[in-house]
């Protein structure tokens, strides 16, 4: 049936706070913005006030409401004291505009107008894609050299897509499979294979997945512009085929400065495609330019359940790293809580940090405990250990052989590594304000350029995304993902770490020559009620080791077995002296005579 032959039922809109019910009808005729018009019937009630965000979010509907009130078309109601009332039919450009002039706030008329039996207006439209409204980015600032955003989209209330060679018979709602065949034929000699694959994805989103009520975004001149799709796809001939496919959009008048946008939103906007699904950050977009108080008032005006947290408020909840306490310093036997706070500040500023030092200085233990404290528990912490054969495919993602449990056949499947798993967990809605930590033990034992690949870029530019090597997805490191590495300087000197890693990580030394490591063993012995001799012996030993990278950390002497009968001498002989023998290999030095327990005790008198 042609749209002009359709008959729609009468729709109702319940005003907030258990208020009276407005009535309206959907027309087949289209308004100036391309949406189907909607008539608010005479006698429909209207809310007497508007929410503070209404003039900012929907300026055109706000101006229409003000004009109708000034002209006496909407006036004080006699039938419903305390409410306003339409004295005659009011024709609006879209169902959303009709709802907005009545409720005094931003509204999705496609869902809020309902038939007598409770079905939303959108159920009566021909559309393929169902479910909640989504958010989209369409780029238009450089289409064959022209900025269509300022030249066409904002002035005329449109969003468009190039379709120069696409046949005219391709309609809204086409399946991706049919569209793939059409693009393959129509662009056979004018586009590469990869271009055609991407074109199918973008055309399908524009033709079949977008729908009235969805949020639309675009970028021009360093600003993000936000609007709402108000109608269906239209096909028209345009200059150079730059804007053949069009959808009407009600754009907000003012843009938002790109550099002021939340980092998570900047990541999504940096994806290098002409059409991008932004639904995962729709709540952030919905709250742009609106204060918390205005969002709450808007929700109350929409009769939302006050016990439920607002998605827009949840999305903007600030990420925080708690300040280390004196109790944590005492638990970790750190000499001063201010040292832990400095480490916390380095993590907050850099997002990546490395503890480096000789063996036995407690680097891994401290990294894990600190991560658990800052992240709120072990559930937010993942540990991996690097080694010489560790690769990008192990760390992030790659194809690995897996057996199908039904057919028992083995095939290579794309498998996520620990970083991808943790990043996906940290970026879930509801998790974005919770710190997550990846602890990389022995970070300098792997070929870091090989392991990190293109992720090296993301460590420094957290507000950007990159195209992944295997999956082809656009990926960004979540702002709430922190990395703590440990580096054994006796295994490979820190001097060998390349400049790229130095620039991306803060480095914190844990050395027997400085606190918090130098006095760690004495504090532990005091807490355990033991004598100070092991600490005296360790200090005497390290005083004889000229190379700071080979001094011995206190962890070797912080185990119960050391304090059984003969345990100190046994630990010294089997754990500590072999390290020093390796250090002095080929020098002909008598390690026992220089570093043995007996020699050190004699030097201590």
mmCIF file of C-alpha atoms in Angstrom, residues 1-8 28 126:
data_model
loop_
_atom_site.group_PDB
_atom_site.id
_atom_site.type_symbol
_atom_site.label_atom_id
_atom_site.label_comp_id
_atom_site.label_asym_id
_atom_site.label_seq_id
_atom_site.Cartn_x
_atom_site.Cartn_y
_atom_site.Cartn_z
ATOM 1 C CA UNK A 1 0.000 0.000 0.000
ATOM 2 C CA UNK A 2 1.300 3.465 -0.837
ATOM 3 C CA UNK A 3 1.868 5.826 2.092
ATOM 4 C CA UNK A 4 -0.776 8.214 0.757
ATOM 5 C CA UNK A 5 -3.433 5.480 1.041
ATOM 6 C CA UNK A 6 -2.733 4.646 4.681
ATOM 7 C CA UNK A 7 -5.121 5.462 7.493
ATOM 8 C CA UNK A 8 -3.694 5.742 10.970
ATOM 9 C CA UNK A 28 0.577 10.965 5.317
ATOM 10 C CA UNK A 126 7.080 0.513 7.538
#
